[in-house]
XYZ file of C-alpha atoms in Angstrom:
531
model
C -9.382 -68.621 -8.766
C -5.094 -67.970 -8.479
C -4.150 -66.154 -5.316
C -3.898 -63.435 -7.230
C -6.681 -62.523 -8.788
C -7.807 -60.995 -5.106
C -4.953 -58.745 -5.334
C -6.026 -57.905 -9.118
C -9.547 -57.282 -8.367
C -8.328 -55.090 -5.213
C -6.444 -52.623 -7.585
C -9.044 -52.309 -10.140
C -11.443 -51.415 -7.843
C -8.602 -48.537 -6.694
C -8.264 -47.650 -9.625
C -11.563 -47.292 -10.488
C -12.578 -45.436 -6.852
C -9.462 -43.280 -8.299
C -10.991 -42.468 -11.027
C -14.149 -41.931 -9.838
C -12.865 -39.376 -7.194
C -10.934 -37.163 -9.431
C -14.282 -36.626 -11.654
C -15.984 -35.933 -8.367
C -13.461 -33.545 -7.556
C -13.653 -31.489 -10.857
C -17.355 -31.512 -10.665
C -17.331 -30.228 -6.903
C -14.851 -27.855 -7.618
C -16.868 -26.605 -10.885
C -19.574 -25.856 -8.311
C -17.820 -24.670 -5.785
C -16.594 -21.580 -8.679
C -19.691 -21.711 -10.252
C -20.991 -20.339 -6.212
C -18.182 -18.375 -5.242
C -17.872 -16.591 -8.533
C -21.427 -15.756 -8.415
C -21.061 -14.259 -5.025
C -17.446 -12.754 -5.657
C -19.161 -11.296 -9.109
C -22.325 -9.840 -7.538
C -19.725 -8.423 -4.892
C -17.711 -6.652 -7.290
C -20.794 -4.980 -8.446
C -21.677 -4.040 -5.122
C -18.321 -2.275 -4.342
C -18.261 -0.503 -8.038
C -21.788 1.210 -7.508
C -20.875 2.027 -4.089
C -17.246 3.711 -4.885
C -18.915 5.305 -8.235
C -21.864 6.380 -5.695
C -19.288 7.842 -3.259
C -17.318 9.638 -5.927
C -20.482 11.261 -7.200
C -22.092 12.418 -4.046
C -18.407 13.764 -2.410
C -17.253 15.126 -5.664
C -21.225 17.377 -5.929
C -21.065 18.261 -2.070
C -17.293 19.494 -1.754
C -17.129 23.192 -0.471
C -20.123 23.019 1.031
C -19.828 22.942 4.769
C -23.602 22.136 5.649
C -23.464 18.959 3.347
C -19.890 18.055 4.469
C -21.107 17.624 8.016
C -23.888 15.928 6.912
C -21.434 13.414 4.590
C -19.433 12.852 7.956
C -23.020 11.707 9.839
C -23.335 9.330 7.465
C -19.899 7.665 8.015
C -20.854 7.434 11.529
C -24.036 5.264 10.543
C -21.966 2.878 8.095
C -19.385 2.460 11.157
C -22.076 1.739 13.197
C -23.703 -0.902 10.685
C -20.046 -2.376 10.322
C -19.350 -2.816 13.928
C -22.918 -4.494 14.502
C -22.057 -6.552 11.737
C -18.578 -7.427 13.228
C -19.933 -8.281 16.346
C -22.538 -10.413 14.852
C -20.027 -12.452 13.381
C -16.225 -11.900 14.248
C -14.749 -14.340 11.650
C -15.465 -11.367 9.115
C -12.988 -8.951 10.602
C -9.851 -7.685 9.039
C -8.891 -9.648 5.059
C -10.687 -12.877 5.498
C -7.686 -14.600 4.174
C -5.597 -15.497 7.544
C -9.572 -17.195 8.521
C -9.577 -19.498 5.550
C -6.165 -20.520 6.193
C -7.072 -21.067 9.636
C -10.343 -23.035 8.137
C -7.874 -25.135 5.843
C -5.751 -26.150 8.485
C -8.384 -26.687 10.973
C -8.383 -24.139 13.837
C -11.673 -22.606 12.436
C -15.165 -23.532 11.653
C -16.663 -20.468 10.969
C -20.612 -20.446 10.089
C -20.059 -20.108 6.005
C -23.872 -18.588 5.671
C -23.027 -15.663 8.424
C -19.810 -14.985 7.075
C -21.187 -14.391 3.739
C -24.053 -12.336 4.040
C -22.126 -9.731 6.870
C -19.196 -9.568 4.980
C -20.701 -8.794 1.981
C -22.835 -5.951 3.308
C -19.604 -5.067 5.388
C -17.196 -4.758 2.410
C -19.876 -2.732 0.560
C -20.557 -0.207 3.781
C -16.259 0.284 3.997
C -16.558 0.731 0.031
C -18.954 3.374 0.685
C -17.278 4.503 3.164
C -14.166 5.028 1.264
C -11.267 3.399 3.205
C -8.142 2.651 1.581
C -9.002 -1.134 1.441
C -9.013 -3.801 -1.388
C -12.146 -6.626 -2.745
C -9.656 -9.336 -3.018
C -9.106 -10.503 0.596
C -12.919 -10.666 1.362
C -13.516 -12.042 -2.477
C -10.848 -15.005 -1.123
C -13.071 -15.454 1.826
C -16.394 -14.990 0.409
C -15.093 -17.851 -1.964
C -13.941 -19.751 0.677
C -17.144 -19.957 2.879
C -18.718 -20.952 -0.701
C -16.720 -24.079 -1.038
C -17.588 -24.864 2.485
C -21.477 -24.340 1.603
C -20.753 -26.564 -1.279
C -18.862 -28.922 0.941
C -22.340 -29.133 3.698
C -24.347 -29.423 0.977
C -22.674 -32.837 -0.309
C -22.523 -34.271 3.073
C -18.310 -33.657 2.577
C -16.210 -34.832 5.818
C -13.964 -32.377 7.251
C -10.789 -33.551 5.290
C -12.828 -32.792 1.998
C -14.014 -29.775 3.203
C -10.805 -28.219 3.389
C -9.686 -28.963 -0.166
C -13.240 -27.417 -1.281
C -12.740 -24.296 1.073
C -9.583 -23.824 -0.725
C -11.081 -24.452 -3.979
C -13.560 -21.200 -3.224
C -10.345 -19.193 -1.915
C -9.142 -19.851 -5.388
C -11.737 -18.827 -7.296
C -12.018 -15.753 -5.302
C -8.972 -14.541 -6.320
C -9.461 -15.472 -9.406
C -13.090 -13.388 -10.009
C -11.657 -10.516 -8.132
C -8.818 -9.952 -10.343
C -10.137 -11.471 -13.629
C -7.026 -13.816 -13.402
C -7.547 -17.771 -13.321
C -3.908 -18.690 -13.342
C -3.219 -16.449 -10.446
C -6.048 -17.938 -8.408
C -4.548 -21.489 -8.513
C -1.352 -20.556 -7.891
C -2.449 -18.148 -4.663
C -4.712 -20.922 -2.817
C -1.883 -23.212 -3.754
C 1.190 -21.090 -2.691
C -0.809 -19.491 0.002
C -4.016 -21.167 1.208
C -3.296 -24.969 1.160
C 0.985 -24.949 0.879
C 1.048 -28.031 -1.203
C 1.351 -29.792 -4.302
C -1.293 -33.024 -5.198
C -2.727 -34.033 -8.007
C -6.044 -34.273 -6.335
C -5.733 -30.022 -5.064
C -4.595 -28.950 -8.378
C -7.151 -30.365 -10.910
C -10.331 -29.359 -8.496
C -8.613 -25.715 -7.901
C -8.183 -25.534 -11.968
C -12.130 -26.288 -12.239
C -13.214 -24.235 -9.481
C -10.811 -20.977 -10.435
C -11.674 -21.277 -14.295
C -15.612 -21.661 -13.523
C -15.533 -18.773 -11.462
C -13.176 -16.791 -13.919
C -16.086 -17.767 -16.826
C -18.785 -16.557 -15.015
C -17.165 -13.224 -13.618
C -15.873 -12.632 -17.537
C -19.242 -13.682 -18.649
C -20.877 -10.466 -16.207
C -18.599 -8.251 -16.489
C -15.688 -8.340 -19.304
C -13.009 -9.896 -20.650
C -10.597 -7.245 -19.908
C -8.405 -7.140 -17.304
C -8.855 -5.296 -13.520
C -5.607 -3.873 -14.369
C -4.269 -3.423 -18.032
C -0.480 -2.956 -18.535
C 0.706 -2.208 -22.250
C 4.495 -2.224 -22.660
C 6.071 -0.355 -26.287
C 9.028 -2.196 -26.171
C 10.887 -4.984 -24.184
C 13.627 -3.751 -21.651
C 16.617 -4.968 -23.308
C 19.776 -6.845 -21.629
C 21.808 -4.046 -21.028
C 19.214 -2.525 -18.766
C 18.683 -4.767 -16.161
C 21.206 -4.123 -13.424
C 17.603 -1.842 -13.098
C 16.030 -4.368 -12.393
C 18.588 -5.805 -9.933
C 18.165 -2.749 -8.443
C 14.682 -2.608 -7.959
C 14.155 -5.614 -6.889
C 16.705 -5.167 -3.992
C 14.293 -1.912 -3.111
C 11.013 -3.459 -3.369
C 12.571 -6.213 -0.947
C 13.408 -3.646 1.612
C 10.325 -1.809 1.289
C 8.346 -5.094 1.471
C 9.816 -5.271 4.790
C 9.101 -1.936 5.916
C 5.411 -2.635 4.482
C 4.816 -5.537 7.004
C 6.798 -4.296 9.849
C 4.582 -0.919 9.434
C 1.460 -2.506 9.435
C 2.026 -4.888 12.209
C 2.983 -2.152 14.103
C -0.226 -0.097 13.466
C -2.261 -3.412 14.193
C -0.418 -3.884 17.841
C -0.812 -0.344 18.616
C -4.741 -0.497 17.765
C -4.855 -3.413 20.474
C -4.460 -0.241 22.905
C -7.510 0.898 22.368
C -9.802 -1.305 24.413
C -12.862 -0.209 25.419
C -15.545 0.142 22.957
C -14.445 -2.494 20.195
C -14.087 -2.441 17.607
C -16.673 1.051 16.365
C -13.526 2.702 19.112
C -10.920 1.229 16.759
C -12.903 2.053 13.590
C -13.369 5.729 14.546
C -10.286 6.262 13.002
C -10.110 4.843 9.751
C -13.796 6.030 8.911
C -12.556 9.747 10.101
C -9.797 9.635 7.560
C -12.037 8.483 5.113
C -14.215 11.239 5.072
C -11.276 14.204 5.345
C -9.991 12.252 2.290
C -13.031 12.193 0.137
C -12.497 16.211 -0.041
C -8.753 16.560 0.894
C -7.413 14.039 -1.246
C -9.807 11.854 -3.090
C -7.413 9.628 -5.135
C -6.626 7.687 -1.742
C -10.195 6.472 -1.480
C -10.979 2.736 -1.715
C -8.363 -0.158 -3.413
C -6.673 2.254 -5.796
C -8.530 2.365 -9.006
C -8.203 6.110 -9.086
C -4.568 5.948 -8.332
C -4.046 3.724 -10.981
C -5.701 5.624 -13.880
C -3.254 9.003 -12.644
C 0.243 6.830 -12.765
C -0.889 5.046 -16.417
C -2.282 8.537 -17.998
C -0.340 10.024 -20.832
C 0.855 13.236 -18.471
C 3.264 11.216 -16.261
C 3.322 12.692 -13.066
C 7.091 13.704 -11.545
C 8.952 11.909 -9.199
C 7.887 14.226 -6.059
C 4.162 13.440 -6.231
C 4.759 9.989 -6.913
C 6.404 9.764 -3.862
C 3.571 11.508 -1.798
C 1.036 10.033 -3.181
C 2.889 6.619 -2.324
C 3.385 7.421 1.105
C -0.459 8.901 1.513
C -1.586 5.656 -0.073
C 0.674 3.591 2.521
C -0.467 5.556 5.901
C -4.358 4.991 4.696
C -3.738 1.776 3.775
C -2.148 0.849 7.030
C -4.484 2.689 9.345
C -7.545 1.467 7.732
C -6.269 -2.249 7.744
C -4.843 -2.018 11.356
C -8.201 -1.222 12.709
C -9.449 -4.501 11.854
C -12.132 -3.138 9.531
C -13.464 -5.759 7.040
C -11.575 -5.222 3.579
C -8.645 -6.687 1.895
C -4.780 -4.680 1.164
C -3.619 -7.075 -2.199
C -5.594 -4.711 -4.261
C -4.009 -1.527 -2.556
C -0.550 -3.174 -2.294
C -0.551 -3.822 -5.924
C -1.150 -0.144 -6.865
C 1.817 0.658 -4.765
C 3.431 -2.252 -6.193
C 3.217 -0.237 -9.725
C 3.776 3.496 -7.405
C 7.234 2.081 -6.572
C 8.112 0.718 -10.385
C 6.964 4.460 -11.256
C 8.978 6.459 -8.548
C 11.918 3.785 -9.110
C 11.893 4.626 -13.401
C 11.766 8.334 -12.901
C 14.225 8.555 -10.054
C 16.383 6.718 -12.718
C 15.957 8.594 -15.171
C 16.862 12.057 -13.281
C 19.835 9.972 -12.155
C 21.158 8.001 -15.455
C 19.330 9.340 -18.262
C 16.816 6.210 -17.971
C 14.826 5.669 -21.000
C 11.125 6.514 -19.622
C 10.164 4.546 -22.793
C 10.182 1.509 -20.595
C 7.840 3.338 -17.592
C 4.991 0.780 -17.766
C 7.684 -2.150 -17.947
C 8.958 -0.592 -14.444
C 5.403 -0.336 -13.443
C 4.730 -4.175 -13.537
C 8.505 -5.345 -12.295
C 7.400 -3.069 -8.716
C 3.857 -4.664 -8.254
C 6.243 -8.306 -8.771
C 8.473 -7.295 -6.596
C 6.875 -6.056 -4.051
C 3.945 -8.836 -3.670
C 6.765 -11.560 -3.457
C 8.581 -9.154 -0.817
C 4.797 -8.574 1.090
C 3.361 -12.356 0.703
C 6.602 -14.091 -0.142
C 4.643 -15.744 -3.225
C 7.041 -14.707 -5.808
C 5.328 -17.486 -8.433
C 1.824 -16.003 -7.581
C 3.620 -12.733 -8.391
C 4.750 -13.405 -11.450
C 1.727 -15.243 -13.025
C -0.138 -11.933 -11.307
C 1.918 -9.891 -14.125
C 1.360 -12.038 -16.801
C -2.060 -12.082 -16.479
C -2.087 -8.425 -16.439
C -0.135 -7.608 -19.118
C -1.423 -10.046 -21.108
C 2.474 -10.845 -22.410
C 5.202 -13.504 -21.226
C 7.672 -10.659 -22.738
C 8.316 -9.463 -19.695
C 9.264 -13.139 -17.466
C 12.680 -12.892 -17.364
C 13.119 -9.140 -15.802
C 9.815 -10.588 -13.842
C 10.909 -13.619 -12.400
C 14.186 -11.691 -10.970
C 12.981 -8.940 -9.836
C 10.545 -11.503 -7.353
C 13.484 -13.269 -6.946
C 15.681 -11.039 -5.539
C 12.582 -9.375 -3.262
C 11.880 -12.223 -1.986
C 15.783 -12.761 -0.659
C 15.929 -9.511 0.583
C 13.026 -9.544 2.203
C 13.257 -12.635 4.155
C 16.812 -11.649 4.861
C 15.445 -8.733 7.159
C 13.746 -11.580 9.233
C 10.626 -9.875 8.595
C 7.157 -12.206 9.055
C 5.593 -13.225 5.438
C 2.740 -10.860 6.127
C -0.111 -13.448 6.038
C 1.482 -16.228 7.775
C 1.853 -13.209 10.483
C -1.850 -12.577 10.417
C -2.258 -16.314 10.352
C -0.024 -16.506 13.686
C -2.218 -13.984 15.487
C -5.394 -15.945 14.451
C -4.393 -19.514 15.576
C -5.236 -19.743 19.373
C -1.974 -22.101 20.524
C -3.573 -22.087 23.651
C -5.420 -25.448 23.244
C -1.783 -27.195 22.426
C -1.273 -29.088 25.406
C 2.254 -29.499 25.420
C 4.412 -27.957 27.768
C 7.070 -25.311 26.080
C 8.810 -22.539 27.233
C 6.946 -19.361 26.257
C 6.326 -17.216 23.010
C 7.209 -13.816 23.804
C 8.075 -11.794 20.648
C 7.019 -11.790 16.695
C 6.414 -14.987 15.122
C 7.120 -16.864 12.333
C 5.236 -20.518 11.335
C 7.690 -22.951 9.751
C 6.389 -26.401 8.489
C 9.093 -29.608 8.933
C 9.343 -32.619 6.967
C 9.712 -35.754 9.676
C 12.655 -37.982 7.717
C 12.123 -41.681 7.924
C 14.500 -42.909 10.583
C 15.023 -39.677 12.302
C 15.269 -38.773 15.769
C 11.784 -37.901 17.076
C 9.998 -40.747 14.903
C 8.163 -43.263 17.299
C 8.098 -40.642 20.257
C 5.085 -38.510 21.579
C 4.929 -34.961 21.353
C 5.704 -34.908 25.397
C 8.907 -36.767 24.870
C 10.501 -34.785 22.287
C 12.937 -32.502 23.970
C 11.491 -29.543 21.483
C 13.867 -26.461 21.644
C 13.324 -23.211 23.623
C 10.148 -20.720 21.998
C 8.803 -23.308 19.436
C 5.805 -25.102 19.455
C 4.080 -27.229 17.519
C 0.618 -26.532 16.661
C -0.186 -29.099 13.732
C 0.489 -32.316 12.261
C -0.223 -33.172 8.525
C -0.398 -36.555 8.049
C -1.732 -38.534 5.033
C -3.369 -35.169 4.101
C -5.210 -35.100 7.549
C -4.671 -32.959 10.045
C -4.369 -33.476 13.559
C -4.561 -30.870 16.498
C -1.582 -32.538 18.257
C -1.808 -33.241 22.165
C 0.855 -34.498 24.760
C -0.054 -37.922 23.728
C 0.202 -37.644 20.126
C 2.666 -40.252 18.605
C 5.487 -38.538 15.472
C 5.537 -41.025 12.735
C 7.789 -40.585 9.178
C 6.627 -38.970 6.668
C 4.509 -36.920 9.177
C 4.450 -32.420 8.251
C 5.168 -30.355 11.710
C 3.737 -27.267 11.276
C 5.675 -24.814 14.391
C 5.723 -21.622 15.655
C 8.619 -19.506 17.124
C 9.910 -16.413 17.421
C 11.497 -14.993 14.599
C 14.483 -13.988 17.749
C 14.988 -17.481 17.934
C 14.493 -18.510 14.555
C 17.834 -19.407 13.321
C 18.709 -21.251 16.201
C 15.289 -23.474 16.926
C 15.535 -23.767 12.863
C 18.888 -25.301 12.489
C 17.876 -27.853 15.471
C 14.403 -29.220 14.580
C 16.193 -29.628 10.819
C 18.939 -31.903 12.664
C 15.821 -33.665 15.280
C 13.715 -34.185 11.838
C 16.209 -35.355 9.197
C 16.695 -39.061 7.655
C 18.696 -41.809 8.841
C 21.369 -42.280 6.241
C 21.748 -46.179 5.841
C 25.609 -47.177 4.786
């Protein structure tokens, strides 16, 4: 036998083991949908008889006072069944989506089984309920704990584990919004933050099983349907220019409102969290006879703005404001439900208030008001998440047309600039922030004190920190880093922890001192040039 035929029998037994893992992969990932799109499906049925259920027993007992009362006793039991349940199992509070991020990257291992079962009854109970709060943050964790059920079930290590929970987050997204594409993109963009071959084809499997089965149940037509008459021609779009520049600012003012309702819940101490869901479930039922288009994601809101009798600019704006404060308060308190739902009808309130505003201004051809519609819920995801792809795909899949890319594309574009040029935190890598516990890091930094912001950093081969622990790098004042990708493992990184090339730094700093700690750990982490 020649030397080399070692070498040659090596690679075609990588090859083959190559092989032989990517089929794996599809066929774990098919599961993985075929699970989480059953749950997410039977979910979505849960949360449509309770909202039709709500809308019917409200709508027969408004005006009288005797049944009113009776309506509010009620909301006290469901708060009191979703605090239990909260308590039961914490990992269930608020979205769900900063907890599988924190499962993907390793700072949680929440019990999958507990997680689904409370926050399915939970996200039913707040349905009921009628908060202003969404199915697709829940659906993105109730998909989530499913890949990590598959993931037990196989005997997966934890490496594996975290491509399959991201697998489920996919094909949550993609059974709560009836949109595949926009499920691969989202766990991509959002969940998992990078591109393998390995990720892409078991996301594809997982998000079009799930897609398949939740089409199969329930319909081929879209959550949302968008029709547009015409195309917005050329001459239009400094419109679109313009909007986009607005949905960045207001994408700003989104997050910085609803991190600002969150901190000032943490006041509220004593009791938690029924104390801090007093609130929310009060509103709730003064809404479900005050104003009972505010109720739940936004369905209702969504059928006024698309009916033939457009509504004028003045109660567009209220009802975009009212939909905003319940929104806010009900997600602030921490109560199990999602806002992408929510902040995609207001997405479509701002295209609305934005087209008739121009057309009271300039004469704006109202022709193109569902074209206006799509470019704000674009705009303002990719100012809110600061996933303007997800955004756009999000559109497409709605509409059903690739008419509309162009105007699309910039309008996420240009919301996205804006919106990180107001130094404002993405608003999950936020939550994600405030659900890492950098308290376990064991390296010595100067402390965190304001907002944060998580940056990742590639280590360049050759550069100044490669060979040297994390205790020896001089890092620069409020940063830390809390994880290390390496190899597509992840390591909780510890004083003693060596930096090699090639190595991912995931940090967090405040956003105060972002510029600054930015432009160093850039010059500390980039390649040697060789002459």
């Amino acid at each position: 036998m020649s030397s080399s035929d070692p070498q040659n029998a090596s690679a075609a037994v990588s090859r083959r083991f190559s092989r032989r893992f990517q089929i794996d992969l599809v066929i774990e990932g098919a599961l993985v949908g075929l699970f989480g799109g059953g749950v997410v499906t039977l979910y979505r049925l849960s949360l449509s008889g309770a909202e039709e259920l709500l809308r019917q027993v409200t709508g027969s007992i408004a005006g009288n006072l005797l049944y009113m009362a009776l309506w509010f006793l009620f909301l006290a039991v469901l708060l009191l069944l979703v605090g239990k349940l909260m308590t039961w199992e914490p990992a269930t509070a608020g979205s769900g989506i900063p907890q599988v991020d924190a499962e993907v990257i390793g700072h949680m291992d929440a019990p999958w089984h507990r997680v689904i079962l409370a926050k399915f009854i939970e996200g039913s109970a707040v349905a009921l309920a009628g908060l202003s709060m969404g199915r697709e943050g829940p659906s993105v964790q109730l998909g989530g704990m499913s890949g990590k059920a598959v993931s037990r079930l196989f005997g997966r290590k934890r490496g594996e584990e975290r491509l399959l929970v991201t697998c489920g987050a996919a094909a949550g997204m993609s059974a709560a919004f009836h949109a595949p594409l926009t499920g691969v993109l989202f766990a991509i963009e959002e969940i998992h933050r990078e591109f393998t071959a390995s990720l892409i084809i078991s996301v594809m499997a997982s998000s079009l099983t799930a897609d398949y089965l939740v089409s199969g149940v329930l319909g081929v037509a879209p959550v949302m349907s968008l029709d547009f008459l015409r195309d917005l021609p050329h001459a239009d779009y400094p419109y679109v220019v313009a909007l986009g520049i607005v949905c960045g600012i207001l994408g700003a003012l989104h997050n910085r409102g609803m991190f600002a309702c969150q901190s000032a819940y943490k006041h509220i101490s004593k009791g938690t969290p029924y104390m801090r869901l007093v609130i929310p479930f009060a509103l709730a039922g003064v809404a479900a006879f005050a104003w009972p288009e505010l109720m739940c994601g936004g369905d209702a809101v969504f059928e006024a703005i698309t009916s033939p009798t457009m509504m004028g600019l003045a109660p567009l704006i209220v009802l975009l404001l009212g939909k905003y404060a319940f929104t806010t308060v009900s997600f602030g308190s921490g109560a199990p439900g999602g806002t992408l739902f929510p902040l995609v009808v207001m997405g479509a309130l701002v295209g609305c208030c934005f087209s008739r505003a121009a057309g009271i201004v300039s004469g704006f051809d109202l022709a193109y008001y569902p074209n206006f519609m799509a470019l704000g819920i674009a705009g303002l995801f990719a100012a809110v998440v600061r996933a303007p792809v997800t955004g756009c795909v999000l559109v497409f899949e709605l509409t059903g047309s690739l008419d509309a890319m162009l105007s699309v594309s910039l309008v996420s574009i240009l919301a996205y600039i804006v919106a990180n040029l107001t130094k404002t935190d993405p608003f999950y890598e936020h939550l994600l922030a405030a659900q890492l516990d950098v308290s376990e890091d064991s390296v010595e930094v100067t402390g965190l004190t304001g907002e944060k912001v998580l940056k990742t950093f590639h280590v360049g081969a050759g550069c100044r920190i490669e060979g040297m622990t994390v205790a020896e790098v001089p890092w620069p004042d409020a940063t830390r880093v809390i994880l290390i990708n390496r190899a597509s493992a992840e390591l909780i990184p510890i004083g003693t922890t060596r930096i090699e090339a090639l190595d991912d730094l995931l940090m967090i700093m405040d956003t105060d001192a972002e510029e600054d700690v930015t432009m160093k750990l850039e010059v500390m982490t980039r390649p040697a040039v060789k002459r």
